[in-house]
mmCIF file of C-alpha atoms in Angstrom:
data_model
loop_
_atom_site.group_PDB
_atom_site.id
_atom_site.type_symbol
_atom_site.label_atom_id
_atom_site.label_comp_id
_atom_site.label_asym_id
_atom_site.label_seq_id
_atom_site.Cartn_x
_atom_site.Cartn_y
_atom_site.Cartn_z
ATOM 1 C CA UNK A 141 -199.130 -14.123 -142.656
ATOM 2 C CA UNK A 142 -202.341 -16.516 -143.028
ATOM 3 C CA UNK A 143 -205.342 -15.800 -145.155
ATOM 4 C CA UNK A 144 -207.864 -13.928 -144.362
ATOM 5 C CA UNK A 145 -209.975 -16.970 -144.129
ATOM 6 C CA UNK A 146 -207.123 -19.194 -142.034
ATOM 7 C CA UNK A 147 -207.030 -15.618 -139.084
ATOM 8 C CA UNK A 148 -210.924 -16.017 -139.193
ATOM 9 C CA UNK A 149 -210.729 -20.252 -138.632
ATOM 10 C CA UNK A 150 -207.967 -19.721 -135.928
ATOM 11 C CA UNK A 151 -210.528 -16.420 -133.890
ATOM 12 C CA UNK A 152 -213.130 -19.309 -134.106
ATOM 13 C CA UNK A 153 -212.207 -22.080 -132.784
ATOM 14 C CA UNK A 154 -209.124 -20.619 -130.508
ATOM 15 C CA UNK A 155 -211.597 -18.610 -127.807
ATOM 16 C CA UNK A 156 -212.844 -21.053 -127.718
ATOM 17 C CA UNK A 157 -210.316 -23.754 -126.370
ATOM 18 C CA UNK A 158 -208.543 -20.514 -123.911
ATOM 19 C CA UNK A 159 -212.170 -19.902 -122.699
ATOM 20 C CA UNK A 160 -212.935 -23.439 -121.825
ATOM 21 C CA UNK A 161 -208.834 -23.695 -120.157
ATOM 22 C CA UNK A 162 -209.874 -20.343 -118.882
ATOM 23 C CA UNK A 163 -206.936 -18.671 -119.524
ATOM 24 C CA UNK A 164 -204.311 -19.256 -116.324
ATOM 25 C CA UNK A 165 -201.824 -21.056 -114.480
ATOM 26 C CA UNK A 166 -203.771 -24.138 -115.754
ATOM 27 C CA UNK A 167 -204.619 -27.377 -115.276
ATOM 28 C CA UNK A 168 -206.713 -30.129 -117.667
ATOM 29 C CA UNK A 169 -207.895 -32.786 -119.347
ATOM 30 C CA UNK A 170 -210.141 -33.802 -122.084
ATOM 31 C CA UNK A 171 -212.294 -36.782 -123.348
ATOM 32 C CA UNK A 172 -213.752 -36.148 -126.467
ATOM 33 C CA UNK A 173 -217.666 -37.909 -125.503
ATOM 34 C CA UNK A 174 -218.741 -38.524 -129.484
ATOM 35 C CA UNK A 175 -217.310 -37.338 -133.000
ATOM 36 C CA UNK A 176 -219.862 -37.678 -135.586
ATOM 37 C CA UNK A 177 -218.921 -40.572 -138.275
ATOM 38 C CA UNK A 178 -216.512 -38.552 -141.190
ATOM 39 C CA UNK A 179 -215.056 -35.895 -138.663
ATOM 40 C CA UNK A 180 -211.691 -36.333 -136.835
ATOM 41 C CA UNK A 181 -209.550 -34.135 -136.279
ATOM 42 C CA UNK A 182 -206.675 -32.746 -133.244
ATOM 43 C CA UNK A 183 -206.515 -30.143 -131.330
ATOM 44 C CA UNK A 184 -202.537 -29.709 -129.795
ATOM 45 C CA UNK A 185 -199.831 -27.790 -127.105
ATOM 46 C CA UNK A 186 -195.878 -28.268 -127.966
ATOM 47 C CA UNK A 187 -195.279 -28.629 -124.077
ATOM 48 C CA UNK A 188 -196.514 -28.936 -120.682
ATOM 49 C CA UNK A 189 -198.865 -31.716 -121.279
ATOM 50 C CA UNK A 190 -198.012 -34.861 -120.228
ATOM 51 C CA UNK A 191 -200.107 -37.220 -122.138
ATOM 52 C CA UNK A 192 -201.554 -37.371 -126.002
ATOM 53 C CA UNK A 193 -204.369 -39.664 -127.675
ATOM 54 C CA UNK A 194 -205.956 -39.667 -131.119
ATOM 55 C CA UNK A 195 -207.288 -36.189 -130.324
ATOM 56 C CA UNK A 196 -204.162 -34.475 -128.909
ATOM 57 C CA UNK A 197 -203.724 -33.389 -126.442
ATOM 58 C CA UNK A 198 -204.292 -34.315 -123.070
ATOM 59 C CA UNK A 199 -203.423 -33.857 -118.715
ATOM 60 C CA UNK A 200 -202.139 -30.298 -119.057
ATOM 61 C CA UNK A 201 -200.692 -28.430 -116.543
ATOM 62 C CA UNK A 202 -199.565 -24.429 -118.763
ATOM 63 C CA UNK A 203 -197.445 -22.795 -116.178
ATOM 64 C CA UNK A 204 -197.928 -18.697 -115.913
ATOM 65 C CA UNK A 205 -195.739 -16.345 -118.875
ATOM 66 C CA UNK A 206 -195.032 -19.489 -120.809
ATOM 67 C CA UNK A 207 -195.651 -19.120 -124.662
ATOM 68 C CA UNK A 208 -197.113 -22.125 -126.912
ATOM 69 C CA UNK A 209 -198.231 -23.827 -129.454
ATOM 70 C CA UNK A 210 -201.645 -24.189 -130.705
ATOM 71 C CA UNK A 211 -202.445 -26.930 -133.356
ATOM 72 C CA UNK A 212 -205.423 -27.303 -134.230
ATOM 73 C CA UNK A 213 -206.550 -29.980 -136.979
ATOM 74 C CA UNK A 214 -209.694 -31.193 -138.071
ATOM 75 C CA UNK A 215 -211.761 -32.911 -140.576
ATOM 76 C CA UNK A 216 -214.720 -32.957 -142.002
ATOM 77 C CA UNK A 217 -217.259 -34.276 -144.470
ATOM 78 C CA UNK A 218 -220.527 -31.923 -142.390
ATOM 79 C CA UNK A 219 -221.197 -28.158 -143.142
ATOM 80 C CA UNK A 220 -221.733 -26.056 -141.267
ATOM 81 C CA UNK A 221 -223.969 -23.014 -141.965
ATOM 82 C CA UNK A 222 -225.645 -20.242 -139.365
ATOM 83 C CA UNK A 223 -227.878 -22.316 -137.948
ATOM 84 C CA UNK A 224 -225.027 -24.076 -136.541
ATOM 85 C CA UNK A 225 -223.630 -24.242 -132.964
ATOM 86 C CA UNK A 226 -220.536 -23.737 -130.118
ATOM 87 C CA UNK A 227 -222.116 -24.457 -127.343
ATOM 88 C CA UNK A 228 -220.360 -24.435 -124.036
ATOM 89 C CA UNK A 229 -221.960 -25.570 -120.268
ATOM 90 C CA UNK A 230 -219.420 -25.534 -117.884
ATOM 91 C CA UNK A 231 -219.449 -24.748 -113.928
ATOM 92 C CA UNK A 232 -217.191 -23.005 -112.067
ATOM 93 C CA UNK A 233 -215.908 -24.954 -108.788
ATOM 94 C CA UNK A 234 -219.364 -26.557 -108.934
ATOM 95 C CA UNK A 235 -221.446 -23.429 -108.652
ATOM 96 C CA UNK A 236 -220.892 -20.637 -110.745
ATOM 97 C CA UNK A 237 -222.647 -21.346 -114.547
ATOM 98 C CA UNK A 238 -220.245 -20.824 -117.859
ATOM 99 C CA UNK A 239 -222.651 -20.653 -120.241
ATOM 100 C CA UNK A 240 -222.940 -19.624 -123.784
ATOM 101 C CA UNK A 241 -223.784 -20.382 -127.197
ATOM 102 C CA UNK A 242 -222.954 -18.868 -130.766
ATOM 103 C CA UNK A 243 -223.405 -19.089 -134.015
ATOM 104 C CA UNK A 244 -220.941 -21.566 -135.914
ATOM 105 C CA UNK A 245 -220.406 -18.855 -138.161
ATOM 106 C CA UNK A 246 -221.926 -15.891 -138.874
ATOM 107 C CA UNK A 247 -222.053 -14.021 -136.726
ATOM 108 C CA UNK A 248 -220.194 -12.741 -133.644
ATOM 109 C CA UNK A 249 -220.698 -14.834 -130.743
ATOM 110 C CA UNK A 250 -220.162 -12.734 -127.189
ATOM 111 C CA UNK A 251 -218.855 -14.451 -123.450
ATOM 112 C CA UNK A 252 -218.839 -13.351 -119.654
ATOM 113 C CA UNK A 253 -215.855 -15.250 -118.271
ATOM 114 C CA UNK A 254 -217.125 -15.444 -114.304
ATOM 115 C CA UNK A 255 -214.998 -14.978 -111.654
ATOM 116 C CA UNK A 256 -212.473 -12.042 -114.124
ATOM 117 C CA UNK A 257 -215.240 -10.837 -114.903
ATOM 118 C CA UNK A 258 -214.310 -10.492 -118.090
ATOM 119 C CA UNK A 259 -216.364 -10.221 -121.238
ATOM 120 C CA UNK A 260 -215.070 -11.366 -125.092
ATOM 121 C CA UNK A 261 -216.519 -10.580 -128.152
ATOM 122 C CA UNK A 262 -214.902 -12.244 -131.665
ATOM 123 C CA UNK A 263 -216.985 -12.809 -134.679
ATOM 124 C CA UNK A 264 -216.984 -16.675 -136.037
ATOM 125 C CA UNK A 265 -215.945 -17.227 -140.033
ATOM 126 C CA UNK A 266 -218.256 -16.505 -142.228
ATOM 127 C CA UNK A 267 -220.544 -19.944 -143.861
ATOM 128 C CA UNK A 268 -220.673 -22.539 -144.688
ATOM 129 C CA UNK A 269 -217.352 -23.810 -143.167
ATOM 130 C CA UNK A 270 -216.355 -26.887 -145.242
ATOM 131 C CA UNK A 271 -213.819 -29.541 -144.567
ATOM 132 C CA UNK A 272 -211.416 -28.704 -143.048
ATOM 133 C CA UNK A 273 -209.553 -26.928 -140.405
ATOM 134 C CA UNK A 274 -205.409 -26.195 -140.096
ATOM 135 C CA UNK A 275 -203.681 -24.318 -137.936
ATOM 136 C CA UNK A 276 -201.885 -23.233 -135.782
ATOM 137 C CA UNK A 277 -201.953 -20.310 -133.271
ATOM 138 C CA UNK A 278 -198.436 -18.891 -130.735
ATOM 139 C CA UNK A 279 -199.975 -17.232 -127.216
ATOM 140 C CA UNK A 280 -198.642 -16.392 -124.322
ATOM 141 C CA UNK A 281 -200.563 -17.121 -120.602
ATOM 142 C CA UNK A 282 -200.109 -13.677 -118.329
ATOM 143 C CA UNK A 283 -197.184 -13.317 -116.255
ATOM 144 C CA UNK A 284 -200.123 -14.188 -113.435
ATOM 145 C CA UNK A 285 -203.372 -15.258 -112.288
ATOM 146 C CA UNK A 286 -206.327 -12.766 -113.917
ATOM 147 C CA UNK A 287 -208.778 -14.954 -111.196
ATOM 148 C CA UNK A 288 -208.569 -13.261 -107.271
ATOM 149 C CA UNK A 289 -209.253 -16.808 -106.176
ATOM 150 C CA UNK A 290 -208.271 -20.693 -107.520
ATOM 151 C CA UNK A 291 -211.272 -22.559 -108.506
ATOM 152 C CA UNK A 292 -212.228 -26.009 -110.980
ATOM 153 C CA UNK A 293 -214.502 -25.896 -113.275
ATOM 154 C CA UNK A 294 -215.766 -29.141 -115.629
ATOM 155 C CA UNK A 295 -218.451 -28.909 -118.412
ATOM 156 C CA UNK A 296 -219.168 -30.073 -121.649
ATOM 157 C CA UNK A 297 -218.626 -28.135 -124.980
ATOM 158 C CA UNK A 298 -220.709 -29.102 -128.178
ATOM 159 C CA UNK A 299 -220.990 -28.094 -131.780
ATOM 160 C CA UNK A 300 -223.694 -29.373 -134.168
ATOM 161 C CA UNK A 301 -225.143 -28.247 -137.458
ATOM 162 C CA UNK A 302 -227.882 -26.948 -138.513
ATOM 163 C CA UNK A 303 -230.653 -30.318 -138.316
ATOM 164 C CA UNK A 304 -229.028 -29.931 -134.432
ATOM 165 C CA UNK A 305 -227.215 -33.565 -135.035
ATOM 166 C CA UNK A 306 -223.973 -33.661 -132.375
ATOM 167 C CA UNK A 307 -220.746 -32.820 -134.620
ATOM 168 C CA UNK A 308 -218.058 -33.033 -131.820
ATOM 169 C CA UNK A 309 -218.569 -33.414 -127.789
ATOM 170 C CA UNK A 310 -215.879 -32.645 -125.576
ATOM 171 C CA UNK A 311 -216.123 -33.124 -121.653
ATOM 172 C CA UNK A 312 -213.261 -31.399 -119.859
ATOM 173 C CA UNK A 313 -212.674 -30.467 -116.332
ATOM 174 C CA UNK A 314 -209.942 -28.334 -114.887
ATOM 175 C CA UNK A 315 -208.447 -26.308 -112.405
ATOM 176 C CA UNK A 316 -207.006 -22.321 -112.739
ATOM 177 C CA UNK A 317 -204.107 -21.375 -109.467
#
């Protein structure tokens, strides 16, 4: 079983990862554009990804009804406090905005997911966040799409520290069918 702190860290990172790929029969890829000195990490899935790099799995094609094991390993010299943020700036079909910004810790994060018109709220972990993160989480995609239409998504996700310095910046693209 996971400790309370590990569960809090899963609560912070896994929903963000799932929100970025829109919870569906998903094709997605990502490019890590910026990582602050002293920070490294990987996010991997156990299957259905055709490539990987220094940051983990990439070029993934997740299947409806399939179960996946996600592993996230992060090492950082950065300490994130209540004024650090996680920001997502995406567009669905190049038109519909999918944006949110949340405190990295000590707060709830609420995300409104367009198209499926679902709101997700989850607790961010306690501050400060320091050192690293090692998580494994199993999740199962629904047996069919929650989206009434096929859609594409593209944009960025960024973590910044309390003074606005970028800790990590990722560009992602994907599609839902």
